[in-house]
């Protein structure tokens, strides 16, 4: 596969606070979400090509509200979570294997939160850096705003037209939510395109 092919990876994370460093990323899911050569978008047959990791916290700080949302047991992860170094290296290697020479593109909904955490963790903990460079990313929320002619402020998941919604449920499990986003991404990417 050539460098002119974008290979998309839907990402979702769960954390114990609002920003990386003082707080910790507790889990992430990455799902292969398709590829595009500038003419043809190829949606995967299914979303089984994925990686999921639960990480050991990197600090003692956390916010109860964040843990209530994701349902992860932080005390357990102190013991059972894998190191950020191992988790980010695993993710880097998996992304490059799936990309197979194409350009890896990070996809999220919305992008800003998940990107800031994953980028920071890759730069801080992965010996090989980040597979997405400093800017190879795609914001589904912005794409929806553009495609539907809406302000970004009303382009959240709760306002999605039925034809763009995912079959997969939003559960606050990082892998489940990455799959949901991958479906929405493919739906919005394909909508209105000629094959």
N, CA and C of each residue as an Amber inpcrd file, in Angstrom:
protein
   585
   0.8450000  -1.1770000   0.0000000   0.0000000   0.0000000   0.0000000
   0.8880000   1.2370000   0.0000000   0.5240000   2.2440000  -0.7570000
   1.3570000   3.4340000  -0.8650000   1.1050000   4.4510000   0.2280000
   2.0180000   5.4300000   0.3080000   1.9100000   6.4880000   1.3110000
   0.7210000   7.4090000   1.0730000   0.1490000   7.3790000  -0.1330000
  -0.9550000   8.2710000  -0.4440000  -2.3050000   7.7020000   0.0050000
  -2.2960000   6.6150000   0.7450000  -3.5210000   6.0120000   1.2740000
  -3.6280000   6.3420000   2.7600000  -4.7640000   6.9440000   3.1440000
  -5.0320000   7.1710000   4.5580000  -5.6750000   5.9190000   5.1340000
  -5.1870000   5.5020000   6.3090000  -5.7490000   4.3560000   7.0170000
  -6.2640000   4.8880000   8.3530000  -7.5660000   4.7150000   8.5850000
  -8.2380000   5.3670000   9.6990000  -8.3730000   4.4480000  10.9060000
  -8.1580000   5.0590000  12.0780000  -8.2560000   4.3440000  13.3430000
  -9.1600000   5.1210000  14.2850000 -10.3290000   4.5580000  14.5640000
 -11.2520000   5.1900000  15.5070000 -10.7400000   4.9370000  16.9190000
 -10.7050000   6.0080000  17.7150000 -10.1260000   5.9220000  19.0570000
 -11.0990000   6.4310000  20.1130000 -11.0810000   5.7730000  21.2440000
 -11.8120000   6.2750000  22.4050000 -10.9950000   5.9540000  23.6410000
 -11.0970000   6.8310000  24.6280000 -10.3450000   6.6420000  25.8700000
 -11.2530000   6.8580000  27.0620000 -10.8250000   6.3280000  28.1940000
 -11.4780000   6.5960000  29.4770000 -10.3810000   7.0410000  30.4400000
 -10.6750000   8.0630000  31.2310000  -9.6760000   8.6800000  32.1050000
 -10.2250000   8.8490000  33.5160000  -9.3480000   9.2880000  34.4050000
  -9.8070000   9.5890000  35.7720000  -9.7770000  11.0850000  36.0630000
  -9.7090000  11.8950000  35.0040000  -9.6970000  13.3420000  35.1780000
  -9.6930000  14.0510000  33.8400000  -9.5840000  15.3960000  33.8530000
  -9.7510000  16.1750000  32.6300000  -8.5180000  16.3250000  31.7430000
  -7.3110000  16.2140000  32.2920000  -6.1020000  16.4520000  31.4950000
  -5.0330000  15.4190000  31.8150000  -4.2020000  15.0730000  30.8100000
  -3.1290000  14.1090000  31.0540000  -1.9910000  14.7300000  31.8540000
  -1.3290000  13.8930000  32.6240000  -0.1920000  14.3490000  33.4400000
  -0.5830000  14.3150000  34.9010000  -1.3570000  15.3190000  35.3400000
  -1.8590000  15.2350000  36.7160000  -2.8150000  14.0600000  36.9000000
  -3.5390000  13.7090000  35.8260000  -4.4930000  12.6060000  35.8760000
  -4.0440000  11.5010000  34.9240000  -4.7900000  10.4020000  34.8960000
  -4.3510000   9.2010000  34.1740000  -5.3650000   8.7360000  33.1420000
  -4.8480000   8.2160000  32.0260000  -5.6820000   7.4860000  31.0780000
  -5.7860000   6.0610000  31.6090000  -7.0060000   5.5880000  31.8030000
  -7.2140000   4.2630000  32.3910000  -7.4570000   3.1850000  31.3400000
  -7.9660000   3.5700000  30.1770000  -8.1550000   2.5920000  29.1030000
  -8.2320000   3.3070000  27.7680000  -7.9230000   2.5650000  26.7150000
  -8.1430000   3.0730000  25.3630000  -8.5340000   1.9270000  24.4520000
  -9.2830000   2.2690000  23.4240000  -9.6210000   1.3310000  22.3630000
  -9.3120000   1.9760000  21.0290000  -8.6980000   1.2340000  20.1410000
  -8.4500000   1.6590000  18.7650000  -9.0390000   0.5970000  17.8480000
  -9.7650000   1.0480000  16.8250000 -10.4300000   0.1480000  15.8980000
 -10.0980000   0.5710000  14.4700000  -9.7380000  -0.3930000  13.6350000
  -9.5360000  -0.0960000  12.2250000 -10.8790000   0.3470000  11.6440000
 -10.8930000   1.5600000  11.0380000 -12.1540000   2.1640000  10.6030000
 -12.2550000   2.3590000   9.0960000 -11.2480000   1.9290000   8.3340000
 -11.3270000   2.0430000   6.8800000 -10.1040000   2.6900000   6.2760000
 -10.1100000   2.8160000   4.9430000  -8.9910000   3.4370000   4.2270000
  -9.5270000   4.2150000   3.0360000  -8.7600000   5.2200000   2.6200000
  -9.1760000   6.0960000   1.5310000  -7.9590000   6.4710000   0.7090000
  -8.0570000   6.2640000  -0.6270000  -6.9270000   6.5620000  -1.5160000
  -7.1250000   7.8620000  -2.2940000  -8.0930000   8.6560000  -1.8920000
  -8.3920000   9.8940000  -2.5890000  -9.5520000   9.7610000  -3.5480000
  -9.8960000   8.5220000  -3.8760000 -11.0250000   8.2620000  -4.7720000
 -12.0380000   7.3230000  -4.1400000 -11.5350000   6.2790000  -3.5300000
 -12.4110000   5.2270000  -3.0240000 -12.2040000   5.0430000  -1.5180000
 -13.3220000   5.0820000  -0.7920000 -13.2980000   4.7700000   0.6390000
 -13.6760000   3.3110000   0.8150000 -12.8880000   2.6030000   1.5910000
 -13.1490000   1.1810000   1.8520000 -13.4890000   0.9990000   3.3220000
 -14.7420000   0.6720000   3.5770000 -15.2130000   0.4000000   4.9440000
 -14.8490000  -1.0440000   5.3040000 -14.4310000  -1.3090000   6.5410000
 -14.1560000  -2.7040000   6.9020000 -15.4360000  -3.5410000   6.9190000
 -15.2950000  -4.8390000   6.6820000 -16.4460000  -5.7500000   6.7370000
 -17.0340000  -5.8120000   8.1410000 -16.1590000  -5.6900000   9.1270000
 -16.5890000  -5.6690000  10.5250000 -15.5470000  -4.8760000  11.3110000
 -15.7680000  -4.7270000  12.5840000 -14.8580000  -3.9120000  13.4030000
 -14.1030000  -4.7700000  14.4230000 -13.7180000  -5.9620000  13.9740000
 -13.0070000  -6.8780000  14.8670000 -11.5120000  -6.5740000  14.9480000
 -10.9850000  -5.8140000  14.0000000  -9.5620000  -5.4710000  14.0350000
  -9.3800000  -4.3050000  14.9980000  -8.9150000  -4.6350000  16.2000000
  -8.8850000  -3.6270000  17.2600000  -7.8260000  -3.9590000  18.3020000
  -7.5650000  -2.9700000  19.1320000  -6.6930000  -3.1610000  20.2920000
  -7.3280000  -2.4290000  21.4650000  -7.3160000  -3.0630000  22.6270000
  -7.8670000  -2.4820000  23.8470000  -6.8790000  -2.7240000  24.9770000
  -6.6150000  -1.6900000  25.7440000  -5.7240000  -1.8280000  26.8890000
  -6.2980000  -1.0760000  28.0910000  -6.1030000  -1.6690000  29.2720000
  -6.3770000  -0.9960000  30.5390000  -5.0400000  -0.7270000  31.2050000
  -4.8360000   0.5270000  31.6270000  -3.5210000   0.9900000  32.0620000
  -3.4740000   1.2450000  33.5640000  -2.2870000   1.0840000  34.1150000
  -2.0410000   1.4790000  35.4990000  -2.0200000   3.0110000  35.5710000
  -2.6280000   3.5870000  36.5970000  -2.5960000   5.0480000  36.7520000
  -1.1660000   5.5580000  36.9160000  -0.9340000   6.8190000  36.4890000
   0.4070000   7.4110000  36.5720000   0.5270000   8.4250000  37.7140000
  -0.5820000   8.6900000  38.4130000  -0.5300000   9.6150000  39.5540000
  -1.5590000   9.1860000  40.5810000  -1.5470000   9.8650000  41.7200000
  -2.5260000   9.5670000  42.7650000  -3.7930000  10.4060000  42.6300000
  -3.7840000  11.3840000  41.7230000  -4.9410000  12.2690000  41.5700000
  -6.0230000  11.6170000  40.7200000  -7.2700000  11.8640000  41.0820000
  -8.3980000  11.4110000  40.2700000  -9.6430000  12.1840000  40.6740000
 -10.6360000  12.1610000  39.7960000 -11.9180000  12.7890000  40.0730000
 -12.9910000  11.7070000  40.1070000 -13.7610000  11.6990000  41.1890000
 -14.8200000  10.6970000  41.3460000 -15.7950000  10.6990000  40.1790000
 -16.1370000  11.8840000  39.6720000 -17.1130000  11.9750000  38.5820000
 -16.6430000  11.2400000  37.3350000 -15.3610000  11.3340000  37.0380000
 -14.8180000  10.6400000  35.8650000 -14.9460000   9.1280000  36.0250000
 -14.6780000   8.6330000  37.2220000 -14.7620000   7.1920000  37.4690000
 -16.2060000   6.6980000  37.4500000 -17.1330000   7.5460000  37.8680000
 -18.5590000   7.1640000  37.8110000 -19.0020000   6.9720000  36.3650000
 -18.4820000   7.7860000  35.4720000 -18.8750000   7.6960000  34.0590000
 -18.3560000   6.4070000  33.4280000 -17.0740000   6.0990000  33.6390000
 -16.4940000   4.9580000  32.9200000 -16.6130000   3.6280000  33.6630000
 -16.9020000   3.6600000  34.9580000 -17.1050000   2.4280000  35.7070000
 -15.8550000   1.6050000  35.9440000 -14.6820000   2.1540000  35.6280000
 -13.4350000   1.4140000  35.8600000 -13.0490000   1.4900000  37.3300000
 -12.4500000   0.4180000  37.8310000 -12.0120000   0.3610000  39.2190000
 -10.5400000   0.7680000  39.2770000 -10.3180000   1.9950000  39.6860000
  -8.9610000   2.5630000  39.6880000  -8.0370000   1.7890000  40.6260000
  -8.5490000   1.4030000  41.7880000  -7.7290000   0.6460000  42.7450000
  -7.2670000  -0.6800000  42.1440000  -8.1590000  -1.3300000  41.4120000
  -7.7780000  -2.5760000  40.7410000  -6.7160000  -2.3290000  39.6770000
  -6.8880000  -1.2330000  38.9180000  -5.9440000  -0.9390000  37.8370000
  -4.5450000  -0.6150000  38.3490000  -4.4410000  -0.1360000  39.5790000
  -3.1170000   0.0920000  40.1720000  -2.3470000  -1.2310000  40.1910000
  -3.0780000  -2.3400000  40.3930000  -2.4680000  -3.6640000  40.4710000
  -2.4660000  -4.3860000  39.1180000  -3.6060000  -4.3320000  38.4020000
  -3.7590000  -5.1570000  37.2010000  -3.4950000  -4.4160000  35.8890000
  -3.5370000  -3.0840000  35.8990000  -3.3210000  -2.3270000  34.6650000
  -1.9000000  -2.4780000  34.1580000  -1.7490000  -2.4800000  32.8300000
  -0.4000000  -2.5920000  32.2930000   0.2720000  -1.2170000  32.2800000
   1.5590000  -1.2220000  32.1920000   2.2970000   0.0380000  32.2340000
   1.9800000   0.8720000  30.9940000   1.9770000   2.2020000  31.1280000
   1.7710000   3.0530000  29.9530000   2.8070000   2.7860000  28.8580000
   4.0400000   2.4900000  29.2460000   5.0920000   2.2080000  28.2620000
   4.7200000   1.0010000  27.3890000   4.2520000  -0.0600000  28.0250000
   3.8660000  -1.2720000  27.2910000   2.6200000  -1.0180000  26.4400000
   1.6240000  -0.3590000  27.0340000   0.3590000  -0.1060000  26.3300000
   0.5760000   0.7360000  25.0850000   1.3790000   1.7870000  25.1830000
   1.5540000   2.6850000  24.0420000   2.4350000   2.0490000  22.9660000
   3.4140000   1.2500000  23.3740000   4.2180000   0.5270000  22.3900000
   3.3570000  -0.5000000  21.6520000   2.5000000  -1.2190000  22.4060000
   1.5700000  -2.1650000  21.7760000   0.7060000  -1.4490000  20.7370000
   0.1600000  -0.2900000  21.1180000  -0.7160000   0.4710000  20.2130000
   0.0520000   0.9310000  18.9820000   1.2490000   1.4530000  19.1840000
   2.0840000   1.9210000  18.0640000   2.3170000   0.7810000  17.0700000
   2.7370000  -0.3680000  17.5820000   3.0590000  -1.4950000  16.7060000
   1.8210000  -2.0200000  15.9840000   0.6920000  -2.0630000  16.6920000
  -0.5530000  -2.5290000  16.0830000  -0.9870000  -1.5870000  14.9590000
  -0.9480000  -0.2780000  15.2060000  -1.3380000   0.7040000  14.1860000
  -0.4770000   0.5410000  12.9350000   0.8380000   0.4140000  13.1020000
   1.7190000   0.2720000  11.9340000   1.4870000  -1.0440000  11.1870000
   1.1790000  -2.0840000  11.9250000   0.8860000  -3.3680000  11.2780000
  -0.3750000  -3.2560000  10.4210000  -1.4270000  -2.6750000  10.9630000
  -2.6900000  -2.5480000  10.2280000  -2.5470000  -1.5450000   9.0780000
  -1.8370000  -0.4480000   9.3090000  -1.6690000   0.5780000   8.2630000
  -0.9100000   0.0260000   7.0630000   0.0050000  -0.8970000   7.2890000
   0.6950000  -1.6090000   6.2110000   1.2800000  -0.6540000   5.1600000
   1.9830000   0.3760000   5.6280000   2.6240000   1.3180000   4.7260000
   1.7850000   2.5280000   4.3860000   0.4940000   2.5000000   4.7420000
  -0.3670000   3.6610000   4.5360000  -0.1450000   4.6940000   5.6310000
  -0.8220000   5.8130000   5.5270000  -0.7030000   6.9040000   6.4940000
  -1.7420000   6.7400000   7.5930000  -1.3430000   6.4130000   8.8340000
  -2.3110000   6.2640000   9.9180000  -2.9600000   7.6030000  10.2720000
  -4.2930000   7.5900000  10.3840000  -5.0570000   8.7830000  10.7460000
  -5.9130000   8.4610000  11.9650000  -5.7720000   9.2760000  12.9980000
  -6.5030000   9.1280000  14.2570000  -7.8760000   9.7670000  14.0970000
  -8.9390000   9.0230000  14.4240000 -10.3160000   9.4840000  14.2680000
 -11.0070000   9.4570000  15.6170000 -11.6900000  10.5510000  15.9870000
 -12.4450000  10.5600000  17.2450000 -13.6300000  11.5090000  17.1420000
 -14.5180000  11.4040000  18.1500000 -15.7630000  12.1670000  18.1510000
 -16.1110000  12.5550000  19.5750000 -15.7840000  13.7600000  19.9870000
 -14.9870000  14.7690000  19.3020000 -13.5040000  14.4560000  19.4440000
 -12.7240000  15.0330000  18.5790000 -11.2930000  14.7460000  18.4980000
 -10.4940000  15.3090000  19.6740000 -10.8310000  16.5070000  20.1070000
  -9.9530000  17.2700000  20.9990000  -9.5790000  16.5240000  22.2740000
 -10.5200000  15.8860000  22.9290000 -10.2310000  15.2130000  24.1970000
  -9.3670000  13.9760000  23.9800000  -9.8320000  13.0720000  23.1260000
  -9.1150000  11.8110000  22.9200000  -7.7200000  12.0270000  22.3320000
  -7.6070000  12.9560000  21.3620000  -6.3160000  13.2430000  20.7510000
  -5.3230000  13.7650000  21.7850000  -5.7590000  14.7060000  22.6170000
  -4.8150000  15.3070000  23.5700000  -4.2420000  14.2480000  24.5070000
  -5.0810000  13.3220000  24.9380000  -4.6020000  12.2630000  25.8280000
  -3.6980000  11.2720000  25.1020000  -4.1500000  10.7480000  23.9780000
  -3.3590000   9.7350000  23.2730000  -2.0370000  10.3120000  22.7730000
  -2.0640000  11.5230000  22.2320000  -0.8340000  12.1420000  21.7560000
   0.1530000  12.3080000  22.9090000  -0.3390000  12.8320000  24.0360000
   0.5240000  13.0370000  25.2010000   1.1100000  11.7110000  25.6770000
   0.2800000  10.6840000  25.7570000   0.7590000   9.3790000  26.2160000
   1.7640000   8.7720000  25.2300000   1.5070000   8.8880000  23.9340000
   2.4810000   8.3740000  22.9590000   3.8170000   9.0970000  23.1110000
   3.7890000  10.4230000  23.1570000   5.0320000  11.1990000  23.2470000
   5.7520000  10.9170000  24.5570000   5.0190000  10.8190000  25.6390000
   5.6150000  10.6540000  26.9740000   6.1060000   9.2340000  27.2300000
   5.3580000   8.2180000  26.7290000   5.6370000   6.8520000  27.1570000
   6.0900000   5.8830000  26.0650000   5.8460000   6.1800000  24.7990000
   6.1990000   5.2220000  23.7460000   7.6110000   5.4930000  23.2390000
   8.4520000   4.4900000  23.2940000   9.8470000   4.6420000  22.8630000
   9.9520000   4.9580000  21.3730000   8.9290000   4.6620000  20.5910000
   8.9410000   4.9160000  19.1470000   8.1780000   6.1850000  18.7640000
   7.6040000   6.8620000  19.7450000   6.8550000   8.0870000  19.4650000
   5.4000000   7.7900000  19.1590000   4.8220000   8.5970000  18.2820000
   3.4080000   8.4390000  17.9320000   3.2580000   8.0010000  16.4760000
   2.3870000   7.0340000  16.2130000   2.1970000   6.5940000  14.8280000
   1.4140000   7.6190000  13.9940000   0.8380000   8.6310000  14.6520000
   0.0000000   9.6090000  13.9640000   0.6950000  10.9530000  13.7310000
   2.0110000  11.0070000  13.9840000   2.7000000  12.2740000  13.8280000
   2.1010000  13.3210000  14.7570000   2.2620000  14.5990000  14.4070000
   1.7420000  15.6460000  15.2940000   0.3800000  16.1760000  14.8390000
  -0.1300000  15.6660000  13.6810000  -1.3850000  16.2560000  13.2090000
  -2.2210000  15.3610000  12.2980000  -1.9420000  14.0810000  12.2200000
  -2.6960000  13.2070000  11.3240000  -3.9470000  12.7120000  12.0420000
  -4.9980000  13.5550000  11.9760000  -6.2030000  13.2760000  12.7450000
  -7.4530000  13.7900000  12.0320000  -8.6020000  13.2490000  12.4240000
  -9.8760000  13.5490000  11.7710000 -10.9450000  13.6760000  12.8470000
 -11.6290000  14.8220000  12.8660000 -12.6850000  15.0710000  13.8500000
 -14.0450000  14.7840000  13.2230000 -14.7190000  13.7500000  13.6960000
 -16.0310000  13.3860000  13.1610000 -17.0350000  14.5140000  13.3940000
 -16.9540000  15.1810000  14.5320000 -17.9150000  16.2440000  14.8450000
 -17.8380000  17.3840000  13.8280000 -16.6470000  17.7810000  13.4430000
 -16.4780000  18.8240000  12.4400000 -16.9900000  18.3540000  11.0780000
 -16.7060000  17.0940000  10.7290000 -17.1860000  16.5520000   9.4580000
 -18.7080000  16.5730000   9.4010000 -19.3500000  16.2180000  10.4980000
 -20.8180000  16.2360000  10.5460000 -21.3360000  17.6560000  10.3870000
 -20.7120000  18.6070000  11.0720000 -21.1280000  20.0110000  10.9530000
 -21.0420000  20.4640000   9.4970000 -19.9600000  20.1070000   8.8110000
 -19.7820000  20.5100000   7.4090000 -20.7750000  19.8130000   6.4820000
 -20.9120000  18.4880000   6.6380000 -21.7990000  17.7250000   5.7530000
 -23.2590000  18.1470000   5.9050000 -23.6710000  18.4390000   7.1480000
 -25.0770000  18.7580000   7.3990000 -25.3510000  20.2620000   7.4100000
 -24.2920000  21.0810000   7.2810000 -24.4750000  22.5240000   7.3060000
 -24.9780000  23.0320000   8.6400000 -24.3750000  22.5110000   9.7170000
 -24.7800000  22.8660000  11.0720000 -23.6050000  23.4930000  11.8160000
 -23.8930000  24.2790000  12.8600000 -22.8110000  24.6930000  13.7510000
 -22.2180000  23.4710000  14.4640000 -20.9490000  23.5430000  14.7940000
 -20.3020000  22.4670000  15.5450000 -21.0320000  22.2340000  16.8620000
 -21.5250000  23.2940000  17.4780000 -22.1710000  23.2000000  18.7930000
 -23.4230000  22.3190000  18.7970000 -24.0170000  22.0650000  17.6330000
 -25.1910000  21.1850000  17.5830000 -24.9230000  19.9580000  16.7040000
 -23.6660000  19.5370000  16.6690000 -23.2810000  18.3790000  15.8510000
 -22.8470000  17.1900000  16.7010000 -23.3550000  17.1240000  17.9140000
 -23.0530000  16.0010000  18.8010000 -23.8420000  14.7560000  18.4320000
 -23.5360000  13.6580000  19.0920000 -24.1740000  12.3720000  18.7880000
 -25.6840000  12.4090000  19.0020000 -26.1380000  13.1820000  19.9710000
 -27.5720000  13.2180000  20.2530000 -28.3620000  13.8750000  19.1210000
 -27.6990000  14.6250000  18.2520000 -28.3660000  15.3060000  17.1310000
 -28.1270000  14.6410000  15.7820000 -27.5730000  13.4260000  15.7800000
 -27.2890000  12.7540000  14.5160000 -28.5680000  12.2990000  13.8230000
 -28.6710000  12.5220000  12.5160000 -29.7810000  11.9270000  11.7730000
 -29.6740000  10.3990000  11.8320000 -30.8180000   9.7380000  11.7300000
 -30.8620000   8.2800000  11.8690000 -29.9080000   7.5780000  10.8980000
 -29.7990000   8.0550000   9.6530000 -28.9760000   7.3820000   8.6390000
 -27.4790000   7.4070000   8.9830000 -27.0800000   8.2940000   9.9030000
 -25.6620000   8.3790000  10.2660000 -25.3400000   7.6710000  11.5770000
 -26.3440000   7.2590000  12.3050000 -26.1230000   6.6360000  13.6150000
 -25.5140000   5.2490000  13.4870000 -24.8520000   4.8290000  14.5590000
 -24.2340000   3.5070000  14.6120000 -25.2270000   2.4770000  15.1360000
 -25.0160000   1.2400000  14.7340000 -25.7770000   0.1270000  15.2990000
 -25.2100000  -0.2080000  16.6720000 -23.9000000  -0.0940000  16.7950000
 -23.2080000  -0.4360000  18.0390000 -23.5250000   0.5960000  19.1280000
 -23.7900000   0.1420000  20.3240000 -24.1980000   1.0210000  21.4220000
 -23.0240000   1.7640000  22.0490000 -23.3250000   2.9240000  22.6130000
 -22.3560000   3.7140000  23.3870000 -22.4370000   3.2410000  24.8420000
 -21.3420000   2.6680000  25.3600000 -21.3750000   2.0470000  26.6960000
 -20.3930000   2.6690000  27.6960000 -19.5370000   3.5680000  27.2430000
 -18.4160000   4.1060000  28.0330000 -17.3270000   3.0680000  28.2750000
 -17.3680000   1.9610000  27.5380000 -16.2000000   1.0910000  27.4260000
 -15.4490000   1.6030000  26.2060000 -14.1510000   1.8350000  26.3480000
 -13.3860000   2.4910000  25.2790000 -13.4450000   1.7280000  23.9560000
 -13.4280000   0.4010000  23.9940000 -13.4730000  -0.3650000  22.7490000
 -14.8620000  -0.2890000  22.1190000 -15.8970000  -0.4600000  22.9240000
 -17.2680000  -0.3440000  22.4000000 -17.4810000   1.0190000  21.7410000
 -17.0290000   2.0560000  22.4150000 -17.2670000   3.4110000  21.9110000
 -16.4210000   3.7180000  20.6760000 -15.2320000   3.1220000  20.5920000
 -14.4170000   3.2800000  19.3820000 -15.0930000   2.6010000  18.1930000
 -15.7470000   1.4600000  18.4260000 -16.4850000   0.7750000  17.3600000
 -17.6800000   1.6210000  16.9280000 -18.4150000   2.1500000  17.9010000
 -19.5490000   3.0270000  17.5830000 -19.0960000   4.2010000  16.7050000
 -18.0020000   4.8290000  17.0960000 -17.4690000   5.9670000  16.3330000
 -17.0090000   5.5510000  14.9420000 -16.4260000   4.3630000  14.8220000
 -15.9790000   3.8820000  13.5070000 -17.1670000   3.7370000  12.5630000
 -18.2950000   3.2630000  13.0820000 -19.5060000   3.1370000  12.2670000
 -20.0060000   4.5120000  11.8260000 -20.0650000   5.4480000  12.7560000
 -20.5220000   6.8070000  12.4270000 -19.5800000   7.4360000  11.4090000
 -18.2770000   7.2560000  11.6120000 -17.2770000   7.7850000  10.6830000
 -17.5180000   7.2660000   9.2690000 -17.6910000   5.9440000   9.1290000
 -17.9170000   5.3700000   7.7990000 -19.2230000   5.8810000   7.2040000
 -20.2530000   6.0060000   8.0390000 -21.5420000   6.5000000   7.5390000
 -21.4190000   7.9230000   7.0010000 -20.7380000   8.7760000   7.7400000
 -20.5970000  10.1760000   7.3080000 -19.6560000  10.2690000   6.1040000
 -18.6290000   9.4330000   6.0800000 -17.6720000   9.4650000   4.9670000
 -18.3370000   9.0290000   3.6670000 -19.1760000   7.9930000   3.7590000
 -19.8170000   7.4520000   2.5610000 -21.0310000   8.2610000   2.1130000
 -21.6360000   8.9920000   3.0140000 -22.8790000   9.6900000   2.6980000
 -22.6660000  10.7210000   1.5830000 -23.3960000  10.5530000   0.5060000
 -23.3320000  11.5000000  -0.5960000 -22.1780000  11.2870000  -1.5600000
 -21.3370000  10.2450000  -1.3290000 -20.1960000   9.9850000  -2.2150000
 -20.5980000   9.0270000  -3.3220000 -20.0450000   9.2090000  -4.4900000
 -20.1950000   8.2480000  -5.5820000 -19.1690000   7.1370000  -5.3800000
 -19.5350000   5.8700000  -5.6250000 -18.5440000   4.7980000  -5.4650000
 -17.6610000   4.6870000  -6.6760000
